[in-house]
XYZ file of C-alpha atoms in Angstrom:
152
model
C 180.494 91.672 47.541
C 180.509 92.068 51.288
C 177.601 93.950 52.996
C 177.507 97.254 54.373
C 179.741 97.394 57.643
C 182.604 97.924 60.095
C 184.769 100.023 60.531
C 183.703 103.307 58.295
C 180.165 101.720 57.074
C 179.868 101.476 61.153
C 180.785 104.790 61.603
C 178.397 106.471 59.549
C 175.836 103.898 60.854
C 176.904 105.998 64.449
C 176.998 109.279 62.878
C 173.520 108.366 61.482
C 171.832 107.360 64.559
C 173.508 110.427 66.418
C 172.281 112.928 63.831
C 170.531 115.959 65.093
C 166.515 115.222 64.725
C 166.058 118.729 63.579
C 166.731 118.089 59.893
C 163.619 118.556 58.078
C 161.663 115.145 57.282
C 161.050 116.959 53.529
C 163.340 115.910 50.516
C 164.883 119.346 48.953
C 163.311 121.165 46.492
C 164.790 121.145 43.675
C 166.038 124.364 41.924
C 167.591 125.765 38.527
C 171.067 127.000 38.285
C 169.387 130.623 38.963
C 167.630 129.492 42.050
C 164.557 129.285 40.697
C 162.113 125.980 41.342
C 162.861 123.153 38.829
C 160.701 122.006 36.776
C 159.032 118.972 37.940
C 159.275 114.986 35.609
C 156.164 113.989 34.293
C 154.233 111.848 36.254
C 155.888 108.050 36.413
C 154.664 104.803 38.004
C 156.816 102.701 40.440
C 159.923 103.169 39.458
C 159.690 103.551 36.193
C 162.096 105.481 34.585
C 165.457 104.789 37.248
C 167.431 102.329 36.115
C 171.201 102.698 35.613
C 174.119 103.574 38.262
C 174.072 107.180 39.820
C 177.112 108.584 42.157
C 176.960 111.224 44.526
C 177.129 112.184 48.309
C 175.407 111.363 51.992
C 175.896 114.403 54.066
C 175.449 114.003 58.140
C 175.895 116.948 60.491
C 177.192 116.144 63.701
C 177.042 119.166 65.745
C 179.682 121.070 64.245
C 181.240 118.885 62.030
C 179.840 117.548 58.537
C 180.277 114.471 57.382
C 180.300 113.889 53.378
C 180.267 110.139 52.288
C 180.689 109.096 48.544
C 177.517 106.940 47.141
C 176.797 104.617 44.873
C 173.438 103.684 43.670
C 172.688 101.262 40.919
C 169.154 100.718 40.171
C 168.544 97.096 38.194
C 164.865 96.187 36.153
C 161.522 97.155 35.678
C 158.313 98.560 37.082
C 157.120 97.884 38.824
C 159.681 95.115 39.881
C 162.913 97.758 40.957
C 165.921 96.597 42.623
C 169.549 97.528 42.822
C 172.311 97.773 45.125
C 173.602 100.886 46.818
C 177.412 100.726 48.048
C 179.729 103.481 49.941
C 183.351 102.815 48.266
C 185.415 100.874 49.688
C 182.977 99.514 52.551
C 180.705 97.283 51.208
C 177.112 97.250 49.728
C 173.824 96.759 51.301
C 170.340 96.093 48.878
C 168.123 98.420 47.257
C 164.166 97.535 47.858
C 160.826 98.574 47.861
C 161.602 101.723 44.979
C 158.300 103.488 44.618
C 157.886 106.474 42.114
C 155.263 108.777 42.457
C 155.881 111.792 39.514
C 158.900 113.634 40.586
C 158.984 111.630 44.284
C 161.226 108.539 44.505
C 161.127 106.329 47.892
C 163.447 103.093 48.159
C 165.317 101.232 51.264
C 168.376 100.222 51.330
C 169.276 97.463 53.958
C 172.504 98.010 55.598
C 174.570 96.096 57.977
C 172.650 94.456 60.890
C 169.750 95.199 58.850
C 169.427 98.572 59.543
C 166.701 100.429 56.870
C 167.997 103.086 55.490
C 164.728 104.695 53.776
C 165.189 107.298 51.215
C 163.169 109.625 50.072
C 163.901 111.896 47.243
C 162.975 114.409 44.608
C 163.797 113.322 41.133
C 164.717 116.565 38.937
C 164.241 117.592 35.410
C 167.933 116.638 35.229
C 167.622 113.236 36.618
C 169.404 114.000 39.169
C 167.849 112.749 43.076
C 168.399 114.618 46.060
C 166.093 114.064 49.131
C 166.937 112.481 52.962
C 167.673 109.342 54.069
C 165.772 108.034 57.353
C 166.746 105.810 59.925
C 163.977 104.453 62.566
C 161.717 106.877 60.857
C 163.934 110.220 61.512
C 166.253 112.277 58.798
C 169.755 111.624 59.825
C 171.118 112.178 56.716
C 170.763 113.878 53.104
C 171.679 112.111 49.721
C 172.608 113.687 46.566
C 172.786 111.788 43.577
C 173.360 111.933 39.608
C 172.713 109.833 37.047
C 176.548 107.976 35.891
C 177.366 109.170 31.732
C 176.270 106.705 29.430
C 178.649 104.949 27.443
Protein backbone atom coordinates (compact mmCIF):
# COMPACT_ATOMS: atom_id res chain seq x y z
CA UNK A 1 0.00 0.00 0.00
CA UNK A 2 1.57 3.36 -0.70
CA UNK A 3 2.27 5.76 2.24
CA UNK A 4 0.52 8.71 3.25
CA UNK A 5 1.08 11.57 0.56
CA UNK A 6 0.67 13.97 -2.36
CA UNK A 7 -1.63 15.52 -3.63
CA UNK A 8 -4.75 15.42 -0.95
CA UNK A 9 -2.64 13.47 1.92
CA UNK A 10 -0.29 16.74 1.19
CA UNK A 11 -2.95 18.95 1.49
CA UNK A 12 -4.20 18.10 4.73
CA UNK A 13 -0.51 17.74 5.79
CA UNK A 14 -0.75 21.92 4.81
CA UNK A 15 -4.04 22.39 6.29
CA UNK A 16 -2.55 20.66 9.40
CA UNK A 17 0.47 22.66 9.86
CA UNK A 18 -1.63 25.92 9.08
CA UNK A 19 -4.26 25.10 11.69
CA UNK A 20 -5.15 27.78 14.11
CA UNK A 21 -3.04 26.99 17.54
CA UNK A 22 -6.05 27.93 19.51
CA UNK A 23 -7.70 24.51 19.49
CA UNK A 24 -7.62 23.19 22.87
CA UNK A 25 -4.61 20.62 23.54
CA UNK A 26 -7.58 18.46 25.60
CA UNK A 27 -9.29 15.40 23.81
CA UNK A 28 -13.31 16.00 24.05
CA UNK A 29 -15.23 14.90 26.69
CA UNK A 30 -17.26 12.56 25.97
CA UNK A 31 -21.09 12.88 26.43
CA UNK A 32 -24.51 10.83 26.31
CA UNK A 33 -27.06 11.37 23.69
CA UNK A 34 -28.71 13.88 26.40
CA UNK A 35 -25.56 15.82 26.88
CA UNK A 36 -24.76 14.51 29.87
CA UNK A 37 -20.90 13.20 30.70
CA UNK A 38 -20.35 9.57 29.53
CA UNK A 39 -19.58 7.18 31.51
CA UNK A 40 -16.00 6.46 31.63
CA UNK A 41 -14.28 2.34 30.44
CA UNK A 42 -12.84 0.63 33.17
CA UNK A 43 -9.42 1.07 33.68
CA UNK A 44 -7.21 -0.84 30.74
CA UNK A 45 -3.45 -1.31 30.28
CA UNK A 46 -1.58 -0.37 27.02
CA UNK A 47 -3.77 -0.88 24.61
CA UNK A 48 -5.58 -3.41 25.69
CA UNK A 49 -8.88 -3.66 24.59
CA UNK A 50 -8.48 -1.74 20.72
CA UNK A 51 -8.06 -4.00 18.27
CA UNK A 52 -10.21 -4.14 15.12
CA UNK A 53 -10.81 -1.39 12.23
CA UNK A 54 -12.72 1.88 13.27
CA UNK A 55 -13.92 4.67 10.53
CA UNK A 56 -14.65 8.09 11.12
CA UNK A 57 -13.56 11.78 10.49
CA UNK A 58 -10.35 14.39 10.92
CA UNK A 59 -11.81 17.79 11.15
CA UNK A 60 -9.28 20.98 10.50
CA UNK A 61 -10.51 24.56 10.67
CA UNK A 62 -8.87 26.84 8.49
CA UNK A 63 -10.05 30.20 9.29
CA UNK A 64 -13.37 30.03 7.95
CA UNK A 65 -13.51 27.01 6.23
CA UNK A 66 -13.65 23.33 7.77
CA UNK A 67 -12.10 20.69 6.49
CA UNK A 68 -13.68 17.02 7.14
CA UNK A 69 -11.39 14.06 6.02
CA UNK A 70 -12.66 10.36 6.08
CA UNK A 71 -10.37 7.95 8.45
CA UNK A 72 -9.45 4.77 8.74
CA UNK A 73 -7.90 3.19 11.69
CA UNK A 74 -7.13 -0.45 12.07
CA UNK A 75 -5.57 -1.45 15.22
CA UNK A 76 -3.57 -5.09 14.86
CA UNK A 77 -2.32 -7.37 18.30
CA UNK A 78 -1.83 -7.30 21.77
CA UNK A 79 -0.80 -5.42 24.88
CA UNK A 80 1.09 -4.35 25.31
CA UNK A 81 2.59 -4.93 21.74
CA UNK A 82 -0.25 -2.52 19.57
CA UNK A 83 0.15 -1.71 16.06
CA UNK A 84 -2.02 -0.96 13.09
CA UNK A 85 -2.25 1.15 10.18
CA UNK A 86 -4.30 4.30 9.80
CA UNK A 87 -5.21 5.31 6.03
CA UNK A 88 -7.33 8.45 4.55
CA UNK A 89 -9.24 6.75 1.41
CA UNK A 90 -7.96 6.92 -1.49
CA UNK A 91 -4.46 8.53 -0.43
CA UNK A 92 -2.47 6.14 1.08
CA UNK A 93 -1.63 4.81 4.64
CA UNK A 94 0.95 5.80 7.07
CA UNK A 95 1.74 3.34 10.50
CA UNK A 96 0.15 3.21 13.72
CA UNK A 97 2.82 3.16 16.83
CA UNK A 98 3.49 3.66 20.22
CA UNK A 99 -0.65 2.98 21.33
CA UNK A 100 -0.73 3.58 25.05
CA UNK A 101 -4.04 3.11 27.09
CA UNK A 102 -4.46 4.61 30.23
CA UNK A 103 -8.46 3.80 31.45
CA UNK A 104 -10.62 5.76 29.17
CA UNK A 105 -7.30 7.76 27.53
CA UNK A 106 -5.84 6.30 24.31
CA UNK A 107 -2.45 7.93 22.83
CA UNK A 108 -0.89 6.43 19.48
CA UNK A 109 1.25 8.05 16.41
CA UNK A 110 0.72 7.61 13.26
CA UNK A 111 3.71 8.32 10.84
CA UNK A 112 2.72 10.06 7.77
CA UNK A 113 4.45 11.04 4.67
CA UNK A 114 7.97 12.55 5.14
CA UNK A 115 7.65 11.19 8.49
CA UNK A 116 5.60 13.61 9.88
CA UNK A 117 4.05 12.33 13.62
CA UNK A 118 0.81 12.65 13.74
CA UNK A 119 0.16 12.03 17.67
CA UNK A 120 -3.27 11.32 18.79
CA UNK A 121 -4.72 11.60 21.73
CA UNK A 122 -8.15 10.48 22.54
CA UNK A 123 -10.95 9.63 24.90
CA UNK A 124 -12.23 6.14 24.52
CA UNK A 125 -16.16 6.09 25.39
CA UNK A 126 -18.48 3.69 26.98
CA UNK A 127 -19.45 3.09 23.34
CA UNK A 128 -16.07 2.39 22.04
CA UNK A 129 -16.14 4.98 20.16
CA UNK A 130 -12.58 7.53 20.23
CA UNK A 131 -12.73 11.06 19.76
CA UNK A 132 -9.78 13.29 20.95
CA UNK A 133 -7.05 15.65 18.75
CA UNK A 134 -4.46 14.87 16.68
CA UNK A 135 -1.01 16.87 17.18
CA UNK A 136 1.52 17.83 14.90
CA UNK A 137 5.06 19.25 16.30
CA UNK A 138 3.36 19.10 19.62
CA UNK A 139 0.22 21.52 18.72
CA UNK A 140 -3.68 20.41 18.00
CA UNK A 141 -4.19 20.98 14.37
CA UNK A 142 -6.75 18.71 14.04
CA UNK A 143 -9.68 16.60 15.79
CA UNK A 144 -10.44 12.82 15.06
CA UNK A 145 -13.60 11.06 15.51
CA UNK A 146 -13.74 7.52 15.31
CA UNK A 147 -16.08 4.29 15.73
CA UNK A 148 -15.51 0.99 16.10
CA UNK A 149 -16.35 -0.92 12.21
CA UNK A 150 -19.68 -3.74 12.83
CA UNK A 151 -18.50 -7.03 13.42
CA UNK A 152 -19.21 -9.61 11.06
Amino acid sequence: MPTLRAPVAAALFVALAAAPQSLSAQPAKPRSPTGAPAARTAPARAGEGIAGSYAGTATVQLGDSTIVVPVNYVFTGTAPAIGGTAMVPGQGTGTISNVQREGARLRFRVTAGEGKLLEHDGTIAASGNIEGFVNLDGLPVAKFRIAPAPRR
